[in-house]
Amino acid sequence: MVSLDIEKARTGRERAVLPDRGPSDIPVDLVGLDRSQIEGHLVQAGLGPKEARMRSRQLWNWIHVNGVTDFSAMTNVSKAGRQLFADRFVIGRPERVSEQVSSDGTRKWLFRFSDAGQPNMPPVDVETVYIPEPGRGTLCVSSQVGCTLTCSFCHTGTQRLVRNLTSGEIVAQLLMARQLLGDFPGGIRPTDGLVPSGDTRAITNIVMMGMGEPLYNYDNVKRAMLIFADGDGLSVSRRRITLSTSGVVDRIAPIGRETGVMLAISLHAVRNDLRNELVPINRKWPLEELLEACRTYPGVSNARRITFEYVMLKGINDSDADARKLVRLLANIPAKINLIPFNPWPGSPYECSDWDRIEKFSDIVNRAGYASPVRTPRGRDIAAACGQLKSESERLSFRQRKALETE
Ligand code: SAH
Ligand code: SF4
């Protein structure tokens, strides 16, 4: 057992009794680990249980509250302790490959995660989007690179799944965004966008609405969301974290029970025949089963409504009859409706409904008692809007796979 208190740190004795690390040991990235995992690594490193708990609390705070990446900045940890950390751990950040700022202040970053410490985890490029609004800022986080599903109106759906992101890569998107937006203590806000100033955090809300289907990467997404919500760390309220799913029905109740986050459903059609076409997962879990899962979502109430996303596709799903059916379908579910003007992408087979059609549709929905905001497309000029995300990782992963094959 090793103690790292200051007295012993001065003698340096504790270093002598640390178990040796083999040359093949890769430093463990602490980002994306939960508290008990960090504690476990500290125990493995030779610390007693009590001290491991205390040190893991310190690490937790430095990583998530202060956003440090360098152990030498951890001023309340003895020198020997910092050395122990630096020998065994890293606090990873992706490379920022690019940053685009839209004329409306939306930012899109391309982050490169070079490796997840495992040979079967090729490097990937991931898009993360920041959407500032007066008094709040939303980070749109990716959960996968590509998607196994093939929703016909979605650009991400044309990129086959490269791989799931690890919980570290999901959490790192928020850490990196906070760092770039000056959201950690002592940070400096960029002045070129609409980033909220003053005491408000730049990022107040998180939506799991980037690349991928979060419920097909269940464990990593769950762990990452619990880390987002941890009150001693990143401290994003569960009511300000929303997970969007195309309808992986058997995972909806578990994610609600285990995380308590808000739910959004990519509905987009009110008839099974059309939804089968637009959102093919509907063939496995049709509307009736999806809506039943929503009705019984843990914690759902008028104060915690489910958001239904509905993309407006010209001549496809935008008739008055569709609007009336939508209202009927959601009658006994505490719901919010988000009408999303379709965002075109190169080669997309649809057009966005005309503005007056969207208004008529939204009038019907409003008259039924829903405040149904038409979501203003954000960041369209930098292809950062809903459904426009797609990275080049396909080619990277192919090369990587080739390299692995020839090894
Ligand atoms: N895979 C999850 C999370 C992605 S969220 C899901 O499908 O829910 C992205 C949201 O944008 C989803 O509601 C998706 O249906 C919607 N979307 C996809 N392509 C779009 C496009 N071209 N225009 C507008 N919205 C789109
Ligand atoms: Fe995947 Fe969601 Fe796009 Fe469908 S809408 S292809 S589930 S990312």
Tab-separated table of N, CA and C and ligand atoms in Angstrom, residues 144 146-159 209-214 216 244-248 266 268 278-281 387 389, ligand 2:
chain	number	residue	atom	x	y	z
A	144	GLN	N	-21.543	8.224	-32.345
A	144	GLN	CA	-20.930	7.231	-33.221
A	144	GLN	C	-20.309	7.977	-34.396
A	146	GLY	N	-20.543	7.816	-38.218
A	146	GLY	CA	-21.466	7.164	-39.138
A	146	GLY	C	-22.654	6.634	-38.358
A	147	CYS	N	-23.449	5.814	-39.008
A	147	CYS	CA	-24.655	5.294	-38.361
A	147	CYS	C	-25.041	4.002	-39.064
A	148	THR	N	-25.512	3.026	-38.302
A	148	THR	CA	-25.946	1.775	-38.944
A	148	THR	C	-27.309	1.952	-39.595
A	149	LEU	N	-28.019	2.981	-39.174
A	149	LEU	CA	-29.365	3.180	-39.708
A	149	LEU	C	-29.267	4.041	-40.965
A	150	THR	N	-30.297	4.011	-41.759
A	150	THR	CA	-30.203	4.664	-43.065
A	150	THR	C	-31.427	5.525	-43.324
A	151	CYS	N	-31.713	6.417	-42.394
A	151	CYS	CA	-32.858	7.309	-42.596
A	151	CYS	C	-32.627	8.070	-43.905
A	152	SER	N	-33.648	8.091	-44.754
A	152	SER	CA	-33.409	8.490	-46.139
A	152	SER	C	-33.151	9.986	-46.306
A	153	PHE	N	-33.464	10.787	-45.279
A	153	PHE	CA	-33.305	12.245	-45.398
A	153	PHE	C	-32.057	12.725	-44.648
A	154	CYS	N	-31.268	11.790	-44.101
A	154	CYS	CA	-30.181	12.188	-43.197
A	154	CYS	C	-28.820	11.921	-43.831
A	155	HIS	N	-27.982	12.935	-43.804
A	155	HIS	CA	-26.658	12.804	-44.418
A	155	HIS	C	-25.785	11.809	-43.653
A	156	THR	N	-25.878	11.865	-42.306
A	156	THR	CA	-25.075	10.923	-41.506
A	156	THR	C	-25.405	9.490	-41.911
A	157	GLY	N	-26.676	9.253	-42.249
A	157	GLY	CA	-27.117	7.907	-42.605
A	157	GLY	C	-26.469	7.362	-43.877
A	158	THR	N	-25.822	8.250	-44.655
A	158	THR	CA	-25.137	7.757	-45.854
A	158	THR	C	-23.708	7.343	-45.545
A	159	GLN	N	-23.268	7.593	-44.330
A	159	GLN	CA	-21.910	7.194	-43.931
A	159	GLN	C	-22.040	5.924	-43.107
A	209	MET	N	-27.422	14.646	-30.247
A	209	MET	CA	-28.087	14.738	-31.546
A	209	MET	C	-27.075	14.901	-32.668
A	210	GLY	N	-25.832	14.537	-32.386
A	210	GLY	CA	-24.823	14.635	-33.445
A	210	GLY	C	-24.849	13.385	-34.295
A	211	MET	N	-23.670	12.947	-34.707
A	211	MET	CA	-23.604	11.766	-35.564
A	211	MET	C	-23.943	10.516	-34.761
A	212	GLY	N	-24.758	9.654	-35.365
A	212	GLY	CA	-24.984	8.329	-34.791
A	212	GLY	C	-26.266	8.168	-34.015
A	213	GLU	N	-26.561	6.918	-33.704
A	213	GLU	CA	-27.749	6.573	-32.916
A	213	GLU	C	-27.271	6.246	-31.497
A	214	PRO	N	-27.501	7.157	-30.560
A	214	PRO	CA	-26.919	6.971	-29.221
A	214	PRO	C	-27.326	5.671	-28.540
A	216	TYR	N	-27.661	2.846	-29.798
A	216	TYR	CA	-26.876	1.714	-30.306
A	216	TYR	C	-25.437	1.760	-29.788
A	244	SER	N	-31.568	11.988	-28.175
A	244	SER	CA	-32.491	11.806	-29.291
A	244	SER	C	-32.301	10.424	-29.899
A	245	THR	N	-33.399	9.732	-30.126
A	245	THR	CA	-33.313	8.407	-30.754
A	245	THR	C	-34.284	8.301	-31.921
A	246	SER	N	-33.879	7.498	-32.880
A	246	SER	CA	-34.757	7.243	-34.019
A	246	SER	C	-35.827	6.218	-33.636
A	247	GLY	N	-35.668	5.597	-32.434
A	247	GLY	CA	-36.712	4.677	-31.972
A	247	GLY	C	-36.215	3.284	-31.642
A	248	VAL	N	-35.103	3.199	-30.904
A	248	VAL	CA	-34.610	1.892	-30.459
A	248	VAL	C	-35.419	1.533	-29.208
A	266	SER	N	-37.118	11.009	-32.933
A	266	SER	CA	-37.151	11.416	-34.344
A	266	SER	C	-38.356	10.743	-34.980
A	268	HIS	N	-41.015	12.076	-37.446
A	268	HIS	CA	-40.957	12.377	-38.886
A	268	HIS	C	-42.085	11.831	-39.749
A	278	LEU	N	-38.891	6.425	-44.327
A	278	LEU	CA	-38.044	7.538	-43.882
A	278	LEU	C	-37.103	7.127	-42.757
A	279	VAL	N	-37.621	6.353	-41.824
A	279	VAL	CA	-36.854	5.949	-40.635
A	279	VAL	C	-36.945	4.420	-40.559
A	280	PRO	N	-36.078	3.717	-41.291
A	280	PRO	CA	-36.292	2.275	-41.483
A	280	PRO	C	-36.332	1.439	-40.205
A	281	ILE	N	-35.835	1.956	-39.090
A	281	ILE	CA	-35.920	1.179	-37.848
A	281	ILE	C	-37.387	0.944	-37.466
A	387	GLY	N	-28.755	16.785	-39.235
A	387	GLY	CA	-28.715	15.831	-40.345
A	387	GLY	C	-27.666	16.126	-41.393
A	389	LEU	N	-24.363	16.421	-40.638
A	389	LEU	CA	-23.039	16.030	-40.177
A	389	LEU	C	-22.572	14.749	-40.850
B	2	SF4	FE1	-28.805	7.638	-37.939
B	2	SF4	FE2	-30.352	9.441	-36.678
B	2	SF4	FE3	-29.408	9.934	-39.147
B	2	SF4	FE4	-31.288	8.086	-38.776
B	2	SF4	S1	-31.484	10.315	-38.392
B	2	SF4	S2	-29.464	7.869	-40.062
B	2	SF4	S3	-30.688	7.235	-36.817
B	2	SF4	S4	-28.188	9.699	-37.307
